[in-house]
Amino acid sequence: MVWRIELTASAKKQLAKLDKTTAKHITAFLRERLALVDDPRSTGKALTGPLGDYLRYRVGDYRLICNIQDVAVLVLVVVIMDRKEAY
């Protein structure tokens, strides 16, 4: 199953601020690893507490915070941040 990947407006801005190499690394992860797995939850780690509906993915020195929507077969990237500042 191929999952559709979408970024929120704020995630697009955060991605645009990164250097080109890092941005390419993140987009390659989204296209090649996350979009093609049967269950994107298997590669991510669930957040706890009030953010329990979200998963985090580590890509290099960055964290991607995503919401998985099974009905729409969609992975919505909400936040892209440096690991030091993500929480």
Short mmCIF file of C-alpha atoms in Angstrom, two decimals:
data_model
loop_
_atom_site.label_atom_id
_atom_site.label_comp_id
_atom_site.label_asym_id
_atom_site.label_seq_id
_atom_site.Cartn_x
_atom_site.Cartn_y
_atom_site.Cartn_z
CA MET A 1 0.00 0.00 0.00
CA VAL A 2 1.29 3.47 -0.83
CA TRP A 3 0.62 6.16 1.74
CA ARG A 4 0.07 9.74 0.65
CA ILE A 5 2.46 12.19 2.34
CA GLU A 6 1.35 15.76 3.04
CA LEU A 7 2.98 18.57 5.00
CA THR A 8 1.18 21.27 6.92
CA ALA A 9 1.95 24.87 5.97
CA SER A 10 4.21 25.26 9.00
CA ALA A 11 6.08 22.02 8.19
CA LYS A 12 6.65 23.28 4.62
CA LYS A 13 8.14 26.50 6.01
CA GLN A 14 10.35 24.55 8.40
CA LEU A 15 11.54 22.31 5.55
CA ALA A 16 12.29 25.33 3.35
CA LYS A 17 14.51 26.84 6.06
CA LEU A 18 16.78 23.77 6.16
CA ASP A 19 19.88 23.39 4.04
CA LYS A 20 19.34 21.55 0.75
CA THR A 21 21.14 18.37 1.76
CA THR A 22 19.08 17.93 4.92
CA ALA A 23 15.84 18.79 3.11
CA LYS A 24 16.61 16.18 0.42
CA HIS A 25 17.40 13.61 3.11
CA ILE A 26 14.04 14.24 4.81
CA THR A 27 12.01 14.18 1.58
CA ALA A 28 13.78 10.98 0.50
CA PHE A 29 12.88 9.39 3.85
CA LEU A 30 9.24 10.41 3.39
CA ARG A 31 9.03 9.18 -0.21
CA GLU A 32 11.15 6.05 -0.08
CA ARG A 33 10.72 4.70 3.43
CA LEU A 34 7.53 6.05 4.93
CA ALA A 35 5.22 6.14 1.90
CA LEU A 36 5.99 2.58 0.84
CA VAL A 37 5.57 0.65 4.11
CA ASP A 38 2.37 -1.23 4.86
CA ASP A 39 2.05 0.38 8.29
CA PRO A 40 3.91 3.65 8.96
CA ARG A 41 3.45 3.08 12.69
CA SER A 42 5.98 0.25 12.51
CA THR A 43 8.87 2.63 11.77
CA GLY A 44 7.85 5.47 14.10
CA LYS A 45 7.51 5.85 17.81
CA ALA A 46 4.22 6.93 19.37
CA LEU A 47 4.16 10.04 21.53
CA THR A 48 2.51 9.90 24.93
CA GLY A 49 0.10 12.06 26.87
CA PRO A 50 -1.99 14.65 25.06
CA LEU A 51 0.08 14.09 21.90
CA GLY A 52 -0.77 10.38 21.81
CA ASP A 53 -2.29 10.64 18.32
CA TYR A 54 1.10 11.56 16.85
CA LEU A 55 4.20 9.60 15.94
CA ARG A 56 7.78 10.76 15.78
CA TYR A 57 10.42 9.78 13.28
CA ARG A 58 14.13 10.45 13.56
CA VAL A 59 15.83 11.53 10.36
CA GLY A 60 19.44 12.45 11.03
CA ASP A 61 19.46 15.27 13.58
CA TYR A 62 15.79 16.08 12.98
CA ARG A 63 12.47 14.87 14.31
CA LEU A 64 9.35 14.61 12.19
CA ILE A 65 6.09 14.70 14.13
CA CYS A 66 3.33 13.09 12.08
CA ASN A 67 -0.33 12.20 12.30
CA ILE A 68 -1.41 8.96 10.62
CA GLN A 69 -4.91 8.99 9.11
CA ASP A 70 -5.87 5.42 8.21
CA VAL A 71 -9.16 6.21 6.48
CA ALA A 72 -7.53 8.67 4.06
CA VAL A 73 -4.31 6.58 3.78
CA LEU A 74 -2.43 9.75 4.69
CA VAL A 75 0.67 10.64 6.69
CA LEU A 76 0.42 14.30 7.70
CA VAL A 77 3.76 15.85 8.70
CA VAL A 78 2.99 18.45 11.35
CA VAL A 79 6.43 19.51 12.62
CA ILE A 80 10.03 19.25 11.39
CA MET A 81 12.48 20.31 14.09
CA ASP A 82 16.01 19.80 15.30
CA ARG A 83 16.12 16.99 17.87
CA LYS A 84 17.38 19.40 20.55
CA GLU A 85 14.34 21.65 20.20
CA ALA A 86 11.59 19.16 19.32
CA TYR A 87 10.07 18.82 22.77
#
